[in-house]
Amino acid sequence: MSEPVQMLDEGALLDRVQAPDGREILDAATREVIGRAPVHTVADLDAAVDRASAAQPGWAALGHERRSELLLAAADAVEAHAEPLARLLSREQGKPLNGPNARFELGACAAWLRATAGTVLDPEVLVDDESGHAELVYKPVGVVGAIGPWNWPLMIGVWQIAPSLRMGNTVVVKPSEYTPLSVLAMVSVLNDVLPDGVLAAVSGDREVGARLAAHPGVGKVMFTGSTATGRKVIEASAGNLARLTLELGGNDAGIVLPDADPTVIAQDLFWGAFVNTGQTCAALKRLYVHDSIYEDVVAELAAVAEQTPMGPGLDEGNVLGPVQNPQQLAIVTRLVDDARARGARIVTGGGPAPELGELFYRATIVADVADGVPLVDEEQFGPVLPVIGYHDVEDAIGSANRLDVGLGASVWSGDRDRARAVADRLQAGTVWINSHGGLHPMAPFGGIKGSGYGLEFGVEGLKSVAVPQVIHG
């Protein structure tokens, strides 16, 4: 049995993981210092991989049942610390406590740990007749290197950690330089119930991330982030032929068909785009609306945007927060300013909100734009949604498919069969009908084209962090 989990508040969690001489981490909303993140080196990473390699055979030998029990204990530990972790996450990442944000993210961490613990991957009988018997089984890869992003650092971290551990691998996590403290704190909580050496987090710069992708002791790399960085991960992993799961950038398109009711879909459209203040890979980032209802959809979206509270995340009334970092704010500002200069109509928002804080940008709806405008063609990754009109659904489908991304897409209609016919023609790893961005731990998730490859979640997610073996006889 695992030892009872020691209950820690936010300050105690910080004290566990921060370093007195480390790098200052600022509150995304107030720009005050939260704490100091350790700056680990390549040598620290090498030592972590060595420890993980040494621990892996014993972890695998525990068997699926015992590993699942420990994942369930890990879920309990996360739930026991959900509030202090959510508060630390809110300060570091910027997302508010409420809405589909920090508390939601901690709930998802526990839910995915439990779902992964309960997912069964049985041997598959391939041949069983007079010619012989053969079955397919899955074995651990060894050490998994998990390189995480700053937008959903804890939830995506669990997406990488949970299946890897479930299949008998050990894991070395490299969190984003923007959100290391919350990840280090969550790993510390998980390690209260896991055996020594099974899970480690190394907080360092890009050199450390590059070494993790290229490390000869790592058999699998899981990366979530930009397409440009994903290409570098591929290059770095070539030397050791590490297996890869890459969840890269998206510029998800939504198509609103003429029979949709703007008043019915407006809230779901808004949150499909503005979840986590628009800083989500599979958020709705360009919306194509039939010209017969175009102005109504634009007006309804603007009304929702204007009524949705934005501000510091620890204020219980807010559900939209800041852009997480100055570099991303500069991208958002550039794209909106460029669209304005090209004649786009800024329906609401369109600029910073300095009265809220340095990194706040108003929820923005942009109309009268077209394909080819950078705001449409590039991933804005912030609180902005361009709305593009169309007349012929064939043109909308062509527009949705024309970019070299394919993470998610959505179709909005009062006629499900009609929506399904359009959905079948969209080039994306996931297509939603009358919603956007919702995920389920048993439904595989992954991108196509420039949005990466490999699947996460469910049985397919377990297979992706294992090596297949066919046994004859």
Coordinates of C-alpha atoms in Angstrom, one line a residue:
M1 CA 0.0 0.0 0.0
S2 CA 1.1 3.5 -0.7
E3 CA 1.9 5.9 2.2
P4 CA -0.8 8.5 3.1
V5 CA -0.4 11.7 1.0
Q6 CA 0.9 14.6 3.0
M7 CA -1.5 17.6 2.5
L8 CA 0.4 20.7 1.3
D9 CA -0.8 24.2 0.7
E10 CA 0.4 26.4 -2.2
G11 CA 3.3 27.8 -0.3
A12 CA 4.5 24.4 0.8
L13 CA 4.3 23.1 -2.7
L14 CA 6.3 26.1 -3.9
D15 CA 8.9 25.5 -1.2
R16 CA 9.3 21.9 -2.3
V17 CA 10.2 22.8 -5.9
Q18 CA 11.7 26.2 -6.2
A19 CA 15.4 27.1 -5.9
P20 CA 16.7 30.1 -4.0
D21 CA 19.1 31.0 -6.8
G22 CA 16.8 30.0 -9.6
R23 CA 15.1 32.0 -12.4
E24 CA 12.3 34.3 -11.4
I25 CA 8.8 33.3 -12.6
L26 CA 6.3 36.1 -12.8
D27 CA 2.6 36.1 -12.2
A28 CA 1.0 36.3 -15.7
A29 CA -1.7 38.7 -14.5
T30 CA 0.1 41.0 -12.0
R31 CA 3.8 40.5 -13.1
E32 CA 4.8 40.0 -9.5
V33 CA 7.4 37.3 -8.7
I34 CA 5.7 34.0 -7.8
G35 CA 8.9 32.1 -7.1
R36 CA 12.2 30.9 -8.6
A37 CA 12.4 27.9 -10.8
P38 CA 15.5 25.7 -10.7
V39 CA 17.7 25.9 -13.8
H40 CA 18.7 22.4 -14.5
T41 CA 21.5 21.6 -16.9
V42 CA 22.1 18.9 -19.5
A43 CA 24.1 17.0 -16.8
D44 CA 21.0 17.1 -14.6
L45 CA 19.0 15.7 -17.4
D46 CA 21.5 12.9 -18.1
A47 CA 21.4 12.0 -14.4
A48 CA 17.5 11.9 -14.5
V49 CA 17.5 9.7 -17.6
D50 CA 20.0 7.3 -15.9
R51 CA 17.8 7.1 -12.8
A52 CA 14.7 6.5 -15.0
S53 CA 16.6 3.8 -16.9
A54 CA 17.6 2.0 -13.7
A55 CA 14.0 2.2 -12.3
Q56 CA 12.2 1.1 -15.4
P57 CA 12.7 -2.8 -15.2
G58 CA 11.3 -2.9 -11.7
W59 CA 8.4 -0.6 -12.6
A60 CA 7.5 -2.8 -15.6
A61 CA 7.8 -5.9 -13.4
L62 CA 5.1 -4.6 -11.1
G63 CA 2.5 -5.5 -13.8
H64 CA -0.5 -3.7 -15.2
E65 CA -2.7 -4.2 -12.2
R66 CA -0.3 -2.7 -9.7
R67 CA 0.7 0.1 -11.9
S68 CA -3.0 0.9 -12.4
E69 CA -3.5 0.9 -8.6
L70 CA -0.7 3.5 -8.3
L71 CA -2.2 5.7 -11.0
L72 CA -5.4 5.7 -9.1
A73 CA -3.5 6.7 -6.0
A74 CA -1.9 9.4 -8.1
A75 CA -5.3 10.7 -9.1
D76 CA -6.3 10.8 -5.4
A77 CA -3.2 12.8 -4.6
V78 CA -3.9 15.3 -7.4
E79 CA -7.4 15.7 -6.2
A80 CA -6.2 16.2 -2.6
H81 CA -4.0 19.1 -3.8
A82 CA -6.3 20.4 -6.6
E83 CA -6.9 23.8 -5.0
P84 CA -3.3 24.8 -4.3
L85 CA -2.2 23.4 -7.6
A86 CA -5.0 25.3 -9.4
R87 CA -4.0 28.6 -7.6
L88 CA -0.3 28.1 -8.6
L89 CA -1.4 27.3 -12.2
S90 CA -3.6 30.3 -12.3
R91 CA -0.8 32.6 -11.2
E92 CA 1.9 31.1 -13.4
Q93 CA -0.1 30.5 -16.6
G94 CA -2.7 33.2 -16.2
K95 CA -5.9 31.2 -16.6
P96 CA -8.6 32.0 -14.1
L97 CA -9.6 29.6 -11.5
N98 CA -13.2 29.3 -12.8
G99 CA -14.7 28.5 -16.2
P100 CA -12.9 26.0 -18.4
N101 CA -9.6 27.0 -16.8
A102 CA -7.4 26.1 -13.8
R103 CA -9.8 24.1 -11.6
F104 CA -11.1 22.5 -14.7
E105 CA -7.6 21.5 -15.7
L106 CA -6.9 19.9 -12.3
G107 CA -10.1 17.9 -12.6
A108 CA -9.1 16.7 -16.1
C109 CA -5.7 15.6 -14.7
A110 CA -7.4 13.3 -12.1
A111 CA -10.0 12.1 -14.7
W112 CA -7.3 11.2 -17.2
L113 CA -5.2 9.4 -14.6
R114 CA -8.3 7.3 -13.6
A115 CA -9.3 6.6 -17.2
T116 CA -5.8 5.5 -18.2
A117 CA -5.6 3.2 -15.2
G118 CA -8.8 1.6 -16.3
T119 CA -8.1 1.2 -20.0
V120 CA -7.5 -2.4 -21.0
L121 CA -5.1 -3.4 -23.8
D122 CA -5.5 -7.1 -24.3
P123 CA -3.3 -9.2 -26.5
E124 CA -4.7 -9.5 -30.0
V125 CA -5.0 -13.0 -31.5
L126 CA -3.9 -12.7 -35.2
V127 CA -3.9 -16.3 -36.2
D128 CA -5.6 -19.3 -34.5
D129 CA -6.3 -22.1 -36.9
E130 CA -4.6 -25.2 -38.4
S131 CA -1.8 -23.1 -39.7
G132 CA -0.7 -22.0 -36.2
H133 CA -1.2 -19.4 -33.5
A134 CA 0.1 -15.8 -33.4
E135 CA -0.8 -12.9 -31.2
L136 CA 0.2 -9.3 -30.9
V137 CA 1.3 -7.9 -27.5
Y138 CA 2.7 -4.5 -26.4
K139 CA 5.8 -4.1 -24.3
P140 CA 7.3 -0.9 -22.6
V141 CA 9.5 1.3 -24.7
G142 CA 11.8 2.1 -21.8
V143 CA 12.2 5.8 -20.9
V144 CA 9.8 8.3 -22.3
G145 CA 10.8 11.9 -22.7
A146 CA 7.8 14.3 -22.3
I147 CA 8.2 17.8 -23.5
G148 CA 5.3 20.0 -22.5
P149 CA 3.7 23.3 -23.4
W150 CA 2.8 26.4 -21.4
N151 CA -0.9 26.6 -22.3
W152 CA -2.3 23.5 -20.5
P153 CA 0.9 22.5 -18.7
L154 CA -0.6 20.1 -16.1
M155 CA -3.3 18.5 -18.2
I156 CA -1.1 17.9 -21.2
G157 CA 1.6 16.7 -18.8
V158 CA -0.8 14.0 -17.5
W159 CA -1.7 13.1 -21.1
Q160 CA 2.0 12.3 -21.6
I161 CA 2.8 10.8 -18.1
A162 CA -0.3 8.6 -17.4
P163 CA -0.2 6.3 -20.5
S164 CA 3.6 6.0 -20.4
L165 CA 3.6 4.9 -16.8
R166 CA 0.6 2.6 -17.3
M167 CA 2.5 0.7 -20.0
G168 CA 5.5 0.2 -17.8
N169 CA 7.7 3.0 -19.0
T170 CA 9.5 5.6 -16.8
V171 CA 9.2 9.2 -17.6
V172 CA 11.4 12.3 -17.7
V173 CA 9.4 15.5 -18.0
K174 CA 10.7 18.8 -19.4
P175 CA 8.2 21.6 -18.7
S176 CA 7.9 24.8 -20.6
E177 CA 10.3 27.6 -19.4
Y178 CA 7.1 29.8 -19.0
T179 CA 5.3 27.4 -16.6
P180 CA 7.8 25.2 -14.7
L181 CA 6.7 25.7 -11.2
S182 CA 3.2 24.3 -11.5
V183 CA 4.5 21.2 -13.4
L184 CA 7.3 20.6 -10.9
A185 CA 4.7 20.9 -8.1
M186 CA 2.4 18.4 -9.8
V187 CA 5.2 15.9 -10.4
S188 CA 6.2 16.3 -6.7
V189 CA 2.6 15.4 -5.7
L190 CA 2.6 12.4 -8.0
N191 CA 5.9 11.3 -6.7
D192 CA 4.4 11.1 -3.2
V193 CA 2.7 7.8 -4.3
L194 CA 5.0 6.6 -7.1
P195 CA 8.2 4.5 -6.6
D196 CA 11.5 6.4 -6.7
G197 CA 13.0 7.1 -10.1
V198 CA 9.8 6.4 -12.0
L199 CA 8.9 10.0 -12.8
A200 CA 11.2 13.0 -12.8
A201 CA 11.0 16.6 -14.0
V202 CA 13.9 18.6 -15.3
S203 CA 13.4 22.4 -15.5
G204 CA 15.8 23.9 -18.0
D205 CA 16.2 25.8 -21.2
R206 CA 15.9 24.8 -24.8
E207 CA 19.3 23.1 -24.7
V208 CA 17.9 20.7 -22.1
G209 CA 14.8 20.1 -24.3
A210 CA 17.0 19.4 -27.3
R211 CA 19.1 16.9 -25.3
L212 CA 16.0 15.1 -24.1
A213 CA 14.8 14.6 -27.7
A214 CA 18.2 13.4 -28.8
H215 CA 19.2 11.4 -25.7
P216 CA 20.3 7.8 -26.5
G217 CA 18.7 6.6 -23.3
V218 CA 15.2 7.8 -24.4
G219 CA 13.1 5.4 -26.4
K220 CA 10.0 7.6 -27.0
V221 CA 9.5 11.4 -27.2
M222 CA 6.2 13.0 -26.7
F223 CA 6.0 16.7 -27.6
T224 CA 3.2 19.2 -27.6
G225 CA 4.0 22.7 -29.0
S226 CA 4.5 24.6 -32.2
T227 CA 5.1 23.0 -35.6
A228 CA 8.4 24.8 -35.9
T229 CA 9.7 23.3 -32.7
G230 CA 8.2 19.9 -33.6
R231 CA 10.4 19.8 -36.7
K232 CA 13.4 20.4 -34.5
V233 CA 12.4 17.5 -32.2
I234 CA 12.2 15.3 -35.2
E235 CA 15.7 16.3 -36.3
A236 CA 17.1 15.8 -32.8
S237 CA 15.5 12.4 -32.4
A238 CA 17.0 11.1 -35.7
G239 CA 20.2 10.0 -34.1
N240 CA 18.6 7.5 -31.7
L241 CA 15.5 6.7 -33.8
A242 CA 13.3 7.5 -30.8
R243 CA 9.6 6.9 -31.5
L244 CA 7.6 10.2 -31.6
T245 CA 4.2 11.5 -30.7
L246 CA 3.8 15.1 -31.9
E247 CA 0.8 17.3 -31.2
L248 CA 1.7 20.4 -33.0
G249 CA 0.1 23.7 -34.0
G250 CA -3.4 24.0 -35.3
N251 CA -5.4 26.7 -37.1
D252 CA -8.7 25.0 -36.6
A253 CA -11.5 26.0 -39.0
G254 CA -15.2 26.0 -38.2
I255 CA -18.0 26.1 -40.8
V256 CA -21.4 27.4 -40.0
L257 CA -24.0 26.2 -42.4
P258 CA -27.0 28.4 -43.4
D259 CA -29.5 26.5 -41.3
A260 CA -27.7 27.1 -38.0
D261 CA -29.4 29.4 -35.5
P262 CA -26.9 32.1 -34.4
T263 CA -28.6 32.6 -31.0
V264 CA -28.4 28.9 -30.2
I265 CA -24.7 28.3 -31.2
A266 CA -23.1 31.6 -30.1
Q267 CA -22.0 30.6 -26.6
D268 CA -20.5 27.3 -27.8
L269 CA -18.9 29.0 -30.8
F270 CA -17.4 31.6 -28.4
W271 CA -15.9 29.0 -26.0
G272 CA -14.7 26.8 -28.8
A273 CA -12.5 29.8 -29.8
F274 CA -11.8 31.5 -26.5
V275 CA -11.2 28.6 -24.1
N276 CA -8.1 29.4 -22.1
T277 CA -8.3 32.9 -23.6
G278 CA -7.7 31.4 -27.0
Q279 CA -4.5 29.7 -26.0
T280 CA -5.4 26.2 -27.0
C281 CA -4.0 24.1 -29.9
A282 CA -7.4 22.7 -30.8
A283 CA -9.3 25.9 -30.3
L284 CA -11.5 27.4 -33.1
K285 CA -9.2 29.9 -34.8
R286 CA -11.0 30.8 -38.1
L287 CA -14.7 30.7 -38.6
Y288 CA -16.5 30.5 -42.0
V289 CA -20.1 31.6 -41.9
H290 CA -22.7 31.5 -44.7
D291 CA -23.5 35.0 -45.9
S292 CA -27.2 34.6 -45.1
I293 CA -26.5 34.6 -41.4
Y294 CA -23.1 36.2 -41.3
E295 CA -24.0 39.5 -39.6
D296 CA -26.2 37.7 -37.1
V297 CA -23.4 35.3 -36.1
V298 CA -20.9 38.2 -35.8
A299 CA -23.2 40.2 -33.7
E300 CA -24.0 37.3 -31.3
L301 CA -20.3 36.5 -30.9
A302 CA -19.5 40.1 -30.2
A303 CA -22.2 40.3 -27.5
V304 CA -20.9 37.2 -25.8
A305 CA -17.3 38.6 -25.9
E306 CA -18.4 41.9 -24.4
Q307 CA -20.3 40.1 -21.6
T308 CA -17.5 37.7 -20.6
P309 CA -15.5 38.9 -17.6
M310 CA -11.7 39.2 -18.0
G311 CA -9.1 39.9 -15.4
P312 CA -6.7 38.4 -12.9
G313 CA -7.3 34.7 -12.5
L314 CA -7.5 34.6 -8.7
D315 CA -10.6 36.8 -8.9
E316 CA -13.4 34.3 -8.7
G317 CA -15.5 36.4 -11.1
N318 CA -13.2 36.2 -14.1
V319 CA -13.2 33.5 -16.8
L320 CA -10.8 35.1 -19.3
G321 CA -7.2 35.9 -18.3
P322 CA -4.1 37.5 -19.8
V323 CA -2.0 36.3 -22.7
Q324 CA 0.6 34.2 -21.0
N325 CA 3.8 35.9 -22.1
P326 CA 5.0 39.0 -23.9
Q327 CA 6.1 37.2 -27.0
Q328 CA 2.7 35.7 -27.6
L329 CA 1.0 39.0 -26.9
A330 CA 3.2 40.6 -29.6
I331 CA 2.0 38.0 -32.1
V332 CA -1.7 38.6 -31.3
T333 CA -1.2 42.4 -31.5
R334 CA 0.7 42.2 -34.8
L335 CA -2.0 40.0 -36.4
V336 CA -4.9 42.2 -35.3
D337 CA -3.2 45.4 -36.2
D338 CA -2.3 44.0 -39.7
A339 CA -5.9 43.0 -40.3
R340 CA -7.1 46.4 -39.2
A341 CA -4.7 48.0 -41.6
R342 CA -6.0 45.8 -44.4
G343 CA -9.6 47.1 -43.8
A344 CA -11.0 44.4 -41.5
R345 CA -13.8 45.4 -39.2
I346 CA -13.0 45.2 -35.5
V347 CA -16.4 44.4 -34.2
T348 CA -15.3 44.4 -30.5
G349 CA -12.0 44.4 -28.7
G350 CA -9.0 45.0 -31.0
G351 CA -6.4 46.1 -28.5
P352 CA -4.8 45.7 -25.1
A353 CA -6.5 46.3 -21.8
P354 CA -3.8 48.0 -19.7
E355 CA -6.2 48.8 -16.9
L356 CA -6.3 45.0 -16.2
G357 CA -2.5 44.4 -16.5
E358 CA 0.4 44.4 -18.8
L359 CA -0.5 41.2 -20.8
F360 CA -4.2 41.5 -21.1
Y361 CA -5.8 41.8 -24.6
R362 CA -9.5 42.4 -25.0
A363 CA -11.6 39.6 -26.4
T364 CA -11.7 40.4 -30.1
I365 CA -14.1 39.6 -33.0
V366 CA -12.8 40.5 -36.4
A367 CA -15.2 40.6 -39.4
D368 CA -14.7 41.3 -43.1
V369 CA -11.5 39.4 -43.5
A370 CA -10.6 36.8 -46.1
D371 CA -8.2 33.9 -46.8
G372 CA -4.7 35.2 -47.3
V373 CA -4.8 37.7 -44.4
P374 CA -2.2 36.7 -41.8
L375 CA -4.8 36.7 -39.0
V376 CA -6.6 34.0 -40.9
D377 CA -3.6 32.1 -42.3
E378 CA -1.5 32.1 -39.1
E379 CA -2.3 30.7 -35.7
Q380 CA -3.1 33.7 -33.5
F381 CA -3.2 31.6 -30.2
G382 CA -4.9 34.3 -28.3
P383 CA -8.3 36.0 -27.6
V384 CA -9.1 36.8 -31.2
L385 CA -11.5 35.2 -33.7
P386 CA -11.6 36.2 -37.4
V387 CA -15.0 35.5 -39.0
I388 CA -15.0 35.0 -42.8
G389 CA -18.1 35.0 -45.0
Y390 CA -18.8 32.4 -47.7
H391 CA -21.7 31.8 -50.2
D392 CA -21.0 28.3 -51.5
V393 CA -20.2 25.5 -49.0
E394 CA -17.7 24.1 -51.5
D395 CA -15.7 27.2 -51.1
A396 CA -15.8 27.0 -47.3
I397 CA -14.6 23.4 -47.4
G398 CA -11.8 24.4 -49.7
S399 CA -10.8 27.2 -47.4
A400 CA -10.9 25.0 -44.3
N401 CA -8.6 22.4 -46.0
R402 CA -6.2 24.7 -47.8
L403 CA -3.7 25.3 -45.0
D404 CA -0.9 22.8 -43.9
V405 CA -2.6 22.1 -40.6
G406 CA -5.1 19.5 -39.5
L407 CA -5.6 19.2 -35.8
G408 CA -9.3 19.9 -35.4
A409 CA -12.3 21.3 -37.2
S410 CA -16.0 21.8 -36.7
V411 CA -19.3 22.0 -38.5
W412 CA -22.4 23.9 -37.1
S413 CA -25.8 23.1 -38.4
G414 CA -29.4 22.2 -37.4
D415 CA -29.2 19.2 -39.6
R416 CA -26.8 16.5 -38.3
D417 CA -26.8 14.5 -41.5
R418 CA -25.9 17.6 -43.5
A419 CA -23.2 18.5 -41.0
R420 CA -21.8 15.0 -41.1
A421 CA -21.5 15.1 -44.9
V422 CA -19.4 18.2 -44.6
A423 CA -17.4 16.8 -41.6
D424 CA -16.4 13.8 -43.7
R425 CA -14.7 16.1 -46.2
L426 CA -12.6 18.1 -43.7
Q427 CA -8.9 17.3 -43.3
A428 CA -8.4 17.2 -39.6
G429 CA -7.6 14.6 -37.0
T430 CA -10.8 15.4 -35.0
V431 CA -14.0 17.0 -36.4
W432 CA -16.8 18.1 -34.0
I433 CA -20.4 18.8 -34.9
N434 CA -22.1 21.7 -33.1
S435 CA -19.2 22.0 -30.7
H436 CA -15.5 22.5 -30.8
G437 CA -12.6 21.3 -28.7
G438 CA -14.2 18.8 -26.4
L439 CA -12.1 15.7 -25.6
H440 CA -12.8 12.3 -24.1
P441 CA -10.1 10.1 -22.5
M442 CA -11.3 7.1 -24.5
A443 CA -11.5 8.9 -27.9
P444 CA -8.1 9.1 -29.7
F445 CA -6.8 12.5 -30.4
G446 CA -4.0 13.6 -32.8
G447 CA -3.3 15.7 -35.9
I448 CA -2.6 15.3 -39.5
K449 CA -0.5 17.4 -42.0
G450 CA 1.6 20.0 -40.1
S451 CA -0.3 19.4 -36.9
G452 CA 1.8 16.3 -36.2
Y453 CA 1.3 12.6 -35.9
G454 CA 0.6 9.9 -33.4
L455 CA -2.4 9.4 -31.2
E456 CA -3.1 10.0 -27.6
F457 CA -5.9 8.7 -25.3
G458 CA -7.6 5.4 -24.9
V459 CA -6.4 2.1 -26.3
E460 CA -4.6 3.8 -29.2
G461 CA -2.8 6.1 -26.7
L462 CA -1.5 3.1 -24.8
K463 CA -0.2 1.5 -28.0
S464 CA 1.6 4.7 -28.9
V465 CA 3.8 4.5 -25.8
A466 CA 4.6 0.8 -26.3
V467 CA 6.4 -1.4 -28.8
P468 CA 4.5 -4.1 -30.5
Q469 CA 5.7 -7.7 -30.4
V470 CA 4.2 -10.6 -32.4
I471 CA 4.5 -14.0 -30.7
H472 CA 4.1 -17.2 -32.8
G473 CA 3.3 -20.5 -31.2

